[in-house]
mmCIF file of C-alpha atoms in Angstrom:
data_model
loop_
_atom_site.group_PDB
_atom_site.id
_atom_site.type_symbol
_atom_site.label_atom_id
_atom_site.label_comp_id
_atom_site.label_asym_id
_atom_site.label_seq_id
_atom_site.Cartn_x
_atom_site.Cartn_y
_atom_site.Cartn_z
ATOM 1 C CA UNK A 1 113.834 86.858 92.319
ATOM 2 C CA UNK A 2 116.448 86.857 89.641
ATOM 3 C CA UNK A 3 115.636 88.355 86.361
ATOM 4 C CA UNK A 4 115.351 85.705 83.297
ATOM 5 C CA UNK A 5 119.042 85.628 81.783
ATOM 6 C CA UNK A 6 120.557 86.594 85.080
ATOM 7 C CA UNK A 7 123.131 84.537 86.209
ATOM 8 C CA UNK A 8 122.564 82.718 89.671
ATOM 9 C CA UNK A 9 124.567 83.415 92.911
ATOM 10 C CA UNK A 10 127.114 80.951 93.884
ATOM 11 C CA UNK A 11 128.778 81.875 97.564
ATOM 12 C CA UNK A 12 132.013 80.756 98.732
ATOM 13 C CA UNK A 13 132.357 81.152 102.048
ATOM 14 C CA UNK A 14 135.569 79.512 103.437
ATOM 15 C CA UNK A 15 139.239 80.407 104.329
ATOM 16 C CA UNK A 16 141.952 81.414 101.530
ATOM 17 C CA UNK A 17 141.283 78.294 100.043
ATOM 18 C CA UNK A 18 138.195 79.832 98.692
ATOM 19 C CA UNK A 19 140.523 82.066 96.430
ATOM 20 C CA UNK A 20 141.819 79.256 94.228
ATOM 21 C CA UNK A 21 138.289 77.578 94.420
ATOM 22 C CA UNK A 22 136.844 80.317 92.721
ATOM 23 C CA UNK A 23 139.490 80.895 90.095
ATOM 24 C CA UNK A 24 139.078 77.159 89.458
ATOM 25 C CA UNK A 25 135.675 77.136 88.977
ATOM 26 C CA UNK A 26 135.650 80.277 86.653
ATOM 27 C CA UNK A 27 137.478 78.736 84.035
ATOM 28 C CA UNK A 28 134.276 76.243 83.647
ATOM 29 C CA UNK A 29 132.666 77.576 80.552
ATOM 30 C CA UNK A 30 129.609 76.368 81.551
ATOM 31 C CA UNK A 31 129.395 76.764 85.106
ATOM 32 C CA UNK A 32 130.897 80.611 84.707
ATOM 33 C CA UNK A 33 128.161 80.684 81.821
ATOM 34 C CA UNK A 34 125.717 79.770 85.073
ATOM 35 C CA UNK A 35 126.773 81.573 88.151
ATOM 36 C CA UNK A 36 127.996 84.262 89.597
ATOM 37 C CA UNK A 37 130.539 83.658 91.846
ATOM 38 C CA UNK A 38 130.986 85.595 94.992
ATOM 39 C CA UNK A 39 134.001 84.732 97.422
ATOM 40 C CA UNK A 40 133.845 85.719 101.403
ATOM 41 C CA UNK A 41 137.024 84.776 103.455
ATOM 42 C CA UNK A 42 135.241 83.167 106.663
ATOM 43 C CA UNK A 43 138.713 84.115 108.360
ATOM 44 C CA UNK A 44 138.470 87.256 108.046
ATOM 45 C CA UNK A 45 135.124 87.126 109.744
ATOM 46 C CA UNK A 46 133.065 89.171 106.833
ATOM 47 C CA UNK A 47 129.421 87.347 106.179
ATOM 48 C CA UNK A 48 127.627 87.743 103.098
ATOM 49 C CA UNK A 49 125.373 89.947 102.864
ATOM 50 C CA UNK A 50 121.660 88.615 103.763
ATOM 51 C CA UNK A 51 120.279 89.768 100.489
ATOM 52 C CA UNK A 52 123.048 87.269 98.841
ATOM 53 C CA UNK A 53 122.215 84.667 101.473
ATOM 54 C CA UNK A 54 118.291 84.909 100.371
ATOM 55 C CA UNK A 55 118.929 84.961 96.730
ATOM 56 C CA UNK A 56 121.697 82.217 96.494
ATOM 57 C CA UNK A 57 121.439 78.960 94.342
ATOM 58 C CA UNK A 58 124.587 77.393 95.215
ATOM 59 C CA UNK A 59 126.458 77.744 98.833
ATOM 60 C CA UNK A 60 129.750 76.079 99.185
ATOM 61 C CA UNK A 61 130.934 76.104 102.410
ATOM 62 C CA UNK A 62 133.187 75.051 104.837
ATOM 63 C CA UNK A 63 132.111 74.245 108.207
ATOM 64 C CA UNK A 64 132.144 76.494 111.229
ATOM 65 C CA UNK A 65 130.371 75.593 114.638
ATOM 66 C CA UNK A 66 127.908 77.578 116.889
ATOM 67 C CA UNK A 67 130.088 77.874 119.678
ATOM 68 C CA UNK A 68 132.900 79.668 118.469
ATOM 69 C CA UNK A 69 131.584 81.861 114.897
ATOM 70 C CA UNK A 70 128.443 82.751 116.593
ATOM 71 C CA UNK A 71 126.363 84.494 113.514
ATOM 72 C CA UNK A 72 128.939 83.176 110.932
ATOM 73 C CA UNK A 73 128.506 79.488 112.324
ATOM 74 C CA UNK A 74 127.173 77.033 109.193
ATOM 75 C CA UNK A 75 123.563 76.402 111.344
ATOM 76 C CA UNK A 76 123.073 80.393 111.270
ATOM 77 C CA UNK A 77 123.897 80.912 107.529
ATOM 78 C CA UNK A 78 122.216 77.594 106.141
ATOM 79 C CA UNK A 79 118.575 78.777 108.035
ATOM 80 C CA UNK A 80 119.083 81.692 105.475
ATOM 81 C CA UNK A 81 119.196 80.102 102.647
ATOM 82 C CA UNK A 82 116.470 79.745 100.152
ATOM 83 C CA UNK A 83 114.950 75.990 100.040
ATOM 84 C CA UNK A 84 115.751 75.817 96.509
ATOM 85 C CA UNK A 85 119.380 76.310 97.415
ATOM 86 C CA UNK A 86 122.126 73.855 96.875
ATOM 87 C CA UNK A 87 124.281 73.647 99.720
ATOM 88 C CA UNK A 88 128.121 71.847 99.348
ATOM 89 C CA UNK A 89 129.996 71.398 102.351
ATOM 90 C CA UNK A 90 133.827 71.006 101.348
ATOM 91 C CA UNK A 91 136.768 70.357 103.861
ATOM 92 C CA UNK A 92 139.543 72.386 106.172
ATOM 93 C CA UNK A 93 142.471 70.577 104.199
ATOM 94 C CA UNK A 94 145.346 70.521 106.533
ATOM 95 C CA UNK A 95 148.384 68.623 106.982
ATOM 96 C CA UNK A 96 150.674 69.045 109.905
ATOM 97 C CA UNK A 97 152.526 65.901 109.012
ATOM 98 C CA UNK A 98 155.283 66.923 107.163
ATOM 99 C CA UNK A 99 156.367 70.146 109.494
ATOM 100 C CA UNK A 100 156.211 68.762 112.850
ATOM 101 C CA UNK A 101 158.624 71.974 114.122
ATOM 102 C CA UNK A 102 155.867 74.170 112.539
ATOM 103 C CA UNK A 103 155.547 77.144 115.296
ATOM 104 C CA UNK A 104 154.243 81.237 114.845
ATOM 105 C CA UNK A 105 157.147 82.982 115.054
ATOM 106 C CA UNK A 106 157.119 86.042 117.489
ATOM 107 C CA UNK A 107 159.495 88.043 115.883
ATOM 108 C CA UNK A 108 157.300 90.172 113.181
ATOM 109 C CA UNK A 109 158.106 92.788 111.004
ATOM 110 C CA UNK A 110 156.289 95.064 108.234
ATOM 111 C CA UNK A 111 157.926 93.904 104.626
ATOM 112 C CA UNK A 112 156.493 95.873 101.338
ATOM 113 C CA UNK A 113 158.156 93.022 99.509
ATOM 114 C CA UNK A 114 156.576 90.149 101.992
ATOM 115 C CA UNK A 115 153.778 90.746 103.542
ATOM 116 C CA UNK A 116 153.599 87.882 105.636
ATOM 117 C CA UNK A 117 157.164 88.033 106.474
ATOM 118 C CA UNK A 118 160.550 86.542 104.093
ATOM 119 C CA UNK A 119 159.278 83.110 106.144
ATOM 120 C CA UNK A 120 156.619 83.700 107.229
ATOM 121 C CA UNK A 121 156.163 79.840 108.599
ATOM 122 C CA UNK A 122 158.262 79.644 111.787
ATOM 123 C CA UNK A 123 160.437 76.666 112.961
ATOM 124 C CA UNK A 124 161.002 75.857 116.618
ATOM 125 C CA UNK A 125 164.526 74.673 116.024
ATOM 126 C CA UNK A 126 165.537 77.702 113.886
ATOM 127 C CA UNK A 127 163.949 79.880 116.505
ATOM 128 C CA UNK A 128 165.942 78.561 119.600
ATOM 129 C CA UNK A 129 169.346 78.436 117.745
ATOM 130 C CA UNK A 130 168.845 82.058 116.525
ATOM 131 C CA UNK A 131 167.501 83.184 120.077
ATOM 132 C CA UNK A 132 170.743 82.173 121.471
ATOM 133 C CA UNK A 133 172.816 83.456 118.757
ATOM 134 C CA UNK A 134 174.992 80.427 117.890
ATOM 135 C CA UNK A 135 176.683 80.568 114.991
ATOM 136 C CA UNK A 136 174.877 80.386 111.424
ATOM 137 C CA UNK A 137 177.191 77.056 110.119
ATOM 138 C CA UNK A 138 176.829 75.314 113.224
ATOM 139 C CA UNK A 139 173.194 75.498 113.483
ATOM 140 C CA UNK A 140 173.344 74.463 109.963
ATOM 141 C CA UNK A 141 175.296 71.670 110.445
ATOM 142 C CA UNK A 142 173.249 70.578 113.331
ATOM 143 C CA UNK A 143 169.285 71.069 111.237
ATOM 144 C CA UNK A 144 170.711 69.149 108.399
ATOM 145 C CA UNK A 145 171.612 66.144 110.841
ATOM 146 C CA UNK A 146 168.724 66.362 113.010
ATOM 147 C CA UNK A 147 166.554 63.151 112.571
ATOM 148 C CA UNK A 148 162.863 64.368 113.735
ATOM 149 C CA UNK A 149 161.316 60.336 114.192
ATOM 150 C CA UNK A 150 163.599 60.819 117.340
ATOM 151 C CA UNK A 151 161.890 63.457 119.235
ATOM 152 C CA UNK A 152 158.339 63.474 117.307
ATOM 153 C CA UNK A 153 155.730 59.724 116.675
ATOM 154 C CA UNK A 154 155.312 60.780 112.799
ATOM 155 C CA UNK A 155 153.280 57.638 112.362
ATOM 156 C CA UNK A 156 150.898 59.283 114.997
ATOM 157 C CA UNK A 157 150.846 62.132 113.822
ATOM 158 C CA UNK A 158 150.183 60.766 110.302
ATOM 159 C CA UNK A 159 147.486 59.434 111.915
ATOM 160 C CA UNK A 160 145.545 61.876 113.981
ATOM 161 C CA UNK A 161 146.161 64.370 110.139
ATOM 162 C CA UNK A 162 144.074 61.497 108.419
ATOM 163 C CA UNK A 163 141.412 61.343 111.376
ATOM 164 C CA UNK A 164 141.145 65.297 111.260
ATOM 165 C CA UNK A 165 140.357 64.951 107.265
ATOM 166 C CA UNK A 166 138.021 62.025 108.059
ATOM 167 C CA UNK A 167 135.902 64.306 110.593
ATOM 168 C CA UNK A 168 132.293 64.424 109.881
ATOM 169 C CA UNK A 169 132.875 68.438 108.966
ATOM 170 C CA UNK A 170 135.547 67.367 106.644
ATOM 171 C CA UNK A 171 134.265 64.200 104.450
ATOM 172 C CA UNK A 172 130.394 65.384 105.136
ATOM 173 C CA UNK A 173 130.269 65.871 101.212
ATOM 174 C CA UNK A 174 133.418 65.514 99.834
ATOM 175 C CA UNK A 175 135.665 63.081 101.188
ATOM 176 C CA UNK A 176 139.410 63.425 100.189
ATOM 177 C CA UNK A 177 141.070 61.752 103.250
ATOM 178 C CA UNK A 178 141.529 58.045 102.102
ATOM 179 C CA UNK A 179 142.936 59.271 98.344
ATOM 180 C CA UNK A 180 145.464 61.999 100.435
ATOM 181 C CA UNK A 181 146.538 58.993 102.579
ATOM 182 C CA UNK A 182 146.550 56.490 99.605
ATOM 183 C CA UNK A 183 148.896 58.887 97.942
ATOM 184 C CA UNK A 184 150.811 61.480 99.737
ATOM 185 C CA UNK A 185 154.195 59.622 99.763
ATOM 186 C CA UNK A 186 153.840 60.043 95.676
ATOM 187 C CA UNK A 187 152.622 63.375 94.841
ATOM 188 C CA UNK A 188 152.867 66.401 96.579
ATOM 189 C CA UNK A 189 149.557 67.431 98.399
ATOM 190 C CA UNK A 190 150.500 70.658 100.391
ATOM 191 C CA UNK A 191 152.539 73.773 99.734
ATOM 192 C CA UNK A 192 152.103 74.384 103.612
ATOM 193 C CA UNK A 193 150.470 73.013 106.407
ATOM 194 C CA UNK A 194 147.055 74.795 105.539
ATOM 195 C CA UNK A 195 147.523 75.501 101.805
ATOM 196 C CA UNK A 196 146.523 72.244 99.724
ATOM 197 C CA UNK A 197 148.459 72.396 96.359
ATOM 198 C CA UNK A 198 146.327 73.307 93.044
ATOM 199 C CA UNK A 199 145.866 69.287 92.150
ATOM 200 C CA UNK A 200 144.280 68.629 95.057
ATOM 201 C CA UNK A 201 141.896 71.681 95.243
ATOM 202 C CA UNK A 202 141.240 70.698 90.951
ATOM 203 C CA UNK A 203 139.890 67.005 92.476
ATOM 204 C CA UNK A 204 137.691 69.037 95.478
ATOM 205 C CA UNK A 205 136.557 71.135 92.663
ATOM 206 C CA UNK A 206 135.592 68.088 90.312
ATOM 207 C CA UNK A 207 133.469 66.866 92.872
ATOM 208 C CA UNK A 208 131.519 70.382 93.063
ATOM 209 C CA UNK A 209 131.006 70.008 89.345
ATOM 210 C CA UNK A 210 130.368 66.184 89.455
ATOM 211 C CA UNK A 211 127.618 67.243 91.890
ATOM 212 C CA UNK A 212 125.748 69.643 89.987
ATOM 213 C CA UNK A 213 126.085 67.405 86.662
ATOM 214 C CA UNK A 214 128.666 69.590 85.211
ATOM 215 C CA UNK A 215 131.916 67.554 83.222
ATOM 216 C CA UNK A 216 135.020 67.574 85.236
ATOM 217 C CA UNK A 217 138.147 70.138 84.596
ATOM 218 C CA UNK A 218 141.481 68.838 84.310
ATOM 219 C CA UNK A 219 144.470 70.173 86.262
ATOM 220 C CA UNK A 220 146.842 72.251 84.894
ATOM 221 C CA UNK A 221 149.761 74.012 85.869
ATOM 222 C CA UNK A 222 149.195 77.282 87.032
ATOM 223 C CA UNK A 223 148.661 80.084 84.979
ATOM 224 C CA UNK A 224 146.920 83.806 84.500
ATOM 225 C CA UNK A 225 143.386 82.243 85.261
ATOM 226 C CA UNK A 226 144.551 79.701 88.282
ATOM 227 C CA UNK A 227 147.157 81.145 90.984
ATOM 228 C CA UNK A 228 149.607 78.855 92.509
ATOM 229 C CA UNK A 229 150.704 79.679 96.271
ATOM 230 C CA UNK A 230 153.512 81.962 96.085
ATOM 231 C CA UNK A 231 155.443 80.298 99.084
ATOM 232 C CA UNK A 232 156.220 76.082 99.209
ATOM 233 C CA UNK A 233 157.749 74.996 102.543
ATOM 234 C CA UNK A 234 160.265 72.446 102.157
ATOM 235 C CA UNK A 235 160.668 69.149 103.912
ATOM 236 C CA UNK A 236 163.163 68.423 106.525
ATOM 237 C CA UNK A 237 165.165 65.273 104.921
ATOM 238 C CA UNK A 238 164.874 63.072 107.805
ATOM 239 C CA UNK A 239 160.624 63.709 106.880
ATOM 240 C CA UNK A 240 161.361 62.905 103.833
ATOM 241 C CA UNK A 241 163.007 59.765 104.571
ATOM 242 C CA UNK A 242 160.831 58.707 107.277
ATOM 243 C CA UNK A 243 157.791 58.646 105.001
ATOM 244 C CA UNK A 244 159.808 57.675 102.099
ATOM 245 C CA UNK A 245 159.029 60.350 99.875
ATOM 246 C CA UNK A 246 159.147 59.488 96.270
ATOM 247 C CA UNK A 247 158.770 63.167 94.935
ATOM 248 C CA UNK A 248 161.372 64.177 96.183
ATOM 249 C CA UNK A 249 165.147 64.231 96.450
ATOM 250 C CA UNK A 250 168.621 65.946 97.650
ATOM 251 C CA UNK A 251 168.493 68.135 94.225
ATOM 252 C CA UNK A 252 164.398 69.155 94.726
ATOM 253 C CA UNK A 253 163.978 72.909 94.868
ATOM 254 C CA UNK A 254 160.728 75.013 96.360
ATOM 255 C CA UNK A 255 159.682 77.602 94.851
ATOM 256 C CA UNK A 256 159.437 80.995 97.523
ATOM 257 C CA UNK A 257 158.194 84.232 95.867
ATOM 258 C CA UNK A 258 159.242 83.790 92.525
ATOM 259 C CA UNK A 259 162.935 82.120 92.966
ATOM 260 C CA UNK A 260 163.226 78.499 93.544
ATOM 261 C CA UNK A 261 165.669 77.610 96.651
ATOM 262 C CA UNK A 262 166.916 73.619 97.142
ATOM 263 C CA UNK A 263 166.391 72.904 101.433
ATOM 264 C CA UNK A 264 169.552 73.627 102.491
ATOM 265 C CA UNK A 265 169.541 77.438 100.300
ATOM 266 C CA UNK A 266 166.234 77.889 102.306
ATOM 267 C CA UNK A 267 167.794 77.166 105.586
ATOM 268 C CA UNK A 268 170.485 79.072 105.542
ATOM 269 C CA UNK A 269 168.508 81.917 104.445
ATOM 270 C CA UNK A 270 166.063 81.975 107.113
ATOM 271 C CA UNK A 271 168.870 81.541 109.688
ATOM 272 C CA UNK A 272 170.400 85.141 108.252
ATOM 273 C CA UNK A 273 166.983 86.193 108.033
ATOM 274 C CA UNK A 274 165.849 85.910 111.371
ATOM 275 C CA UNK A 275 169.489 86.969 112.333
ATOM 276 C CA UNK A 276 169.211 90.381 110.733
ATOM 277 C CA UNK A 277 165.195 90.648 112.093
ATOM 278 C CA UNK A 278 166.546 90.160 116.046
ATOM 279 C CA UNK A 279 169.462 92.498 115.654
ATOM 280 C CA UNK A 280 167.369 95.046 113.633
ATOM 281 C CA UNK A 281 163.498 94.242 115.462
ATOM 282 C CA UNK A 282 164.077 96.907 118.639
ATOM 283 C CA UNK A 283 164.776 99.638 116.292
ATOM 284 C CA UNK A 284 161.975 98.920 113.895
ATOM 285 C CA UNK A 285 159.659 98.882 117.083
ATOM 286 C CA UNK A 286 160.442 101.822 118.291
ATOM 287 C CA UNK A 287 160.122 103.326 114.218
ATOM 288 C CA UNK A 288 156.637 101.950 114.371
ATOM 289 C CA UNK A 289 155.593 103.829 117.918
ATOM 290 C CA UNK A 290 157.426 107.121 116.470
ATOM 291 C CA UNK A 291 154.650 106.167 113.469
ATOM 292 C CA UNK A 292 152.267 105.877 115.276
ATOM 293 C CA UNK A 293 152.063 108.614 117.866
ATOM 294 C CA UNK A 294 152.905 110.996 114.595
ATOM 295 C CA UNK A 295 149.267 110.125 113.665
ATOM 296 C CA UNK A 296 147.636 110.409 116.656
ATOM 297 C CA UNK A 297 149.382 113.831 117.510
ATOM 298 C CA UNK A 298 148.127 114.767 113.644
ATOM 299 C CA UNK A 299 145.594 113.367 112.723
#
């Protein structure tokens, strides 16, 4: 049992949107007065440790079924838990609906200055032009004109985004589907397609605190305490048009590892990008084998 004076466990276990949670909710006086916070990226498929699990006050989780996490499944870890302990499901925020050309890109490489690649969200379109090597202005020319309501239902898939948010998993606790859908064409939600901007993680962390009787936080711009995402994807114009976007305009810039780039600067560097990473990928393989079979031979 914890020692009088000793703060009480509070585990995260979720994906990397756990990271931001936890930054969030450290900047509570009271609640970081409270708890200890301990963060375990369910992604990266690392439980907590049972001794946590039997000592923990506070459990805020998102949910993961039997049939596919096995031991890290939510029924496993919950049966863990003390009775005493408070257990807050939050939701998988995702949102497809802007980036319907959204795709992993097969062409990798190891970047010291990128880990995750320059882009490291692929684009269908991009993809095929720069497969077949046409030429960087016409593929240009070409993305900028593309209208996407032509080949893609956006209404559809507007709606099956706000039925995935609406899942029981996803609004169990804390339900943030109807105020995203009441107000994504005014405020941007989503940097990417799976990271929900710092607003909308401030309201999921609100109701945490509203919860446990704690007063709210308000949102702030990001700073030494609270990290932003590093990368923002931007948003093809005919998206932005379809949906009527009021955020945003011809002159709106993303901000992309620490430079801001408006959407046509962002295509055009991906297009050289991914140019230079096919004509450069076979020799950076072969680099990596030579790597590799150095170790093995001296290890």
């Amino acid at each position: 049992m914890p020692e009088l004076n000793e703060k009480k466990i509070c585990l995260l276990f979720t994906n990397c949107h756990g990271g931001r949670i936890q930054q969030i909710l450290r900047t509570h006086p009271e609640f970081s007065e409270d708890y200890k916070i301990i963060y375990y990226r369910a992604d990266l498929r690392k439980a907590p440790l049972q001794e946590e699990l039997k000592n923990c006050s506070l459990f805020i989780y998102q949910y993961l079924n039997e049939k596919k996490w096995k031991k890290l499944s939510s029924e496993n870890l919950l049966k863990v838990l003390p009775k005493s302990c408070t257990s807050i499901c939050i939701p998988k925020l995702s949102w497809r609906t802007f980036w319907p050309l959204w795709v992993q890109d097969p062409l990798k490489t190891d970047d010291p200055s990128y880990p995750y690649g320059r882009h490291p969200y692929g684009d269908s379109f991009l993809i095929e032009k720069t497969d077949r090597y046409e030429k960087k202005e016409k593929i240009i020319d070409e993305y900028l004109k593309l209208d996407l309501s032509k080949y893609y239902n956006l209404d559809k898939a507007l709606t099956d985004n706000y039925n995935y948010l609406k899942r029981n998993e996803n609004s169990k606790d804390i339900d943030l589907g109807d105020y995203i859908i009441e107000n994504f064409k005014k405020k941007l939600f989503f940097a990417v397609m799976n990271h929900p901007c710092l607003d909308l993680l401030y309201k999921e962390v609100n109701f945490i605190l509203n919860s446990l009787s704690y007063t709210t936080l308000k949102s702030l711009p990001a700073n030494d305490e609270v990290e932003d995402w590093d990368y923002y994807l931007p948003i093809h114009p005919s998206i932005v048009q379809h949906f009527d976007l009021k955020f945003l305009d011809d002159d709106s810039l993303y901000y992309q590892y620490g430079t801001e780039h408006s959407f046509s600067d962002y295509v055009s560097d991906y297009i050289e990008n991914r140019m230079y990473l096919k004509k450069n990928y076979k020799r950076h393989q072969i680099g990596k084998l030579k790597k590799l079979f150095r170790h093995i031979l001296f290890r």
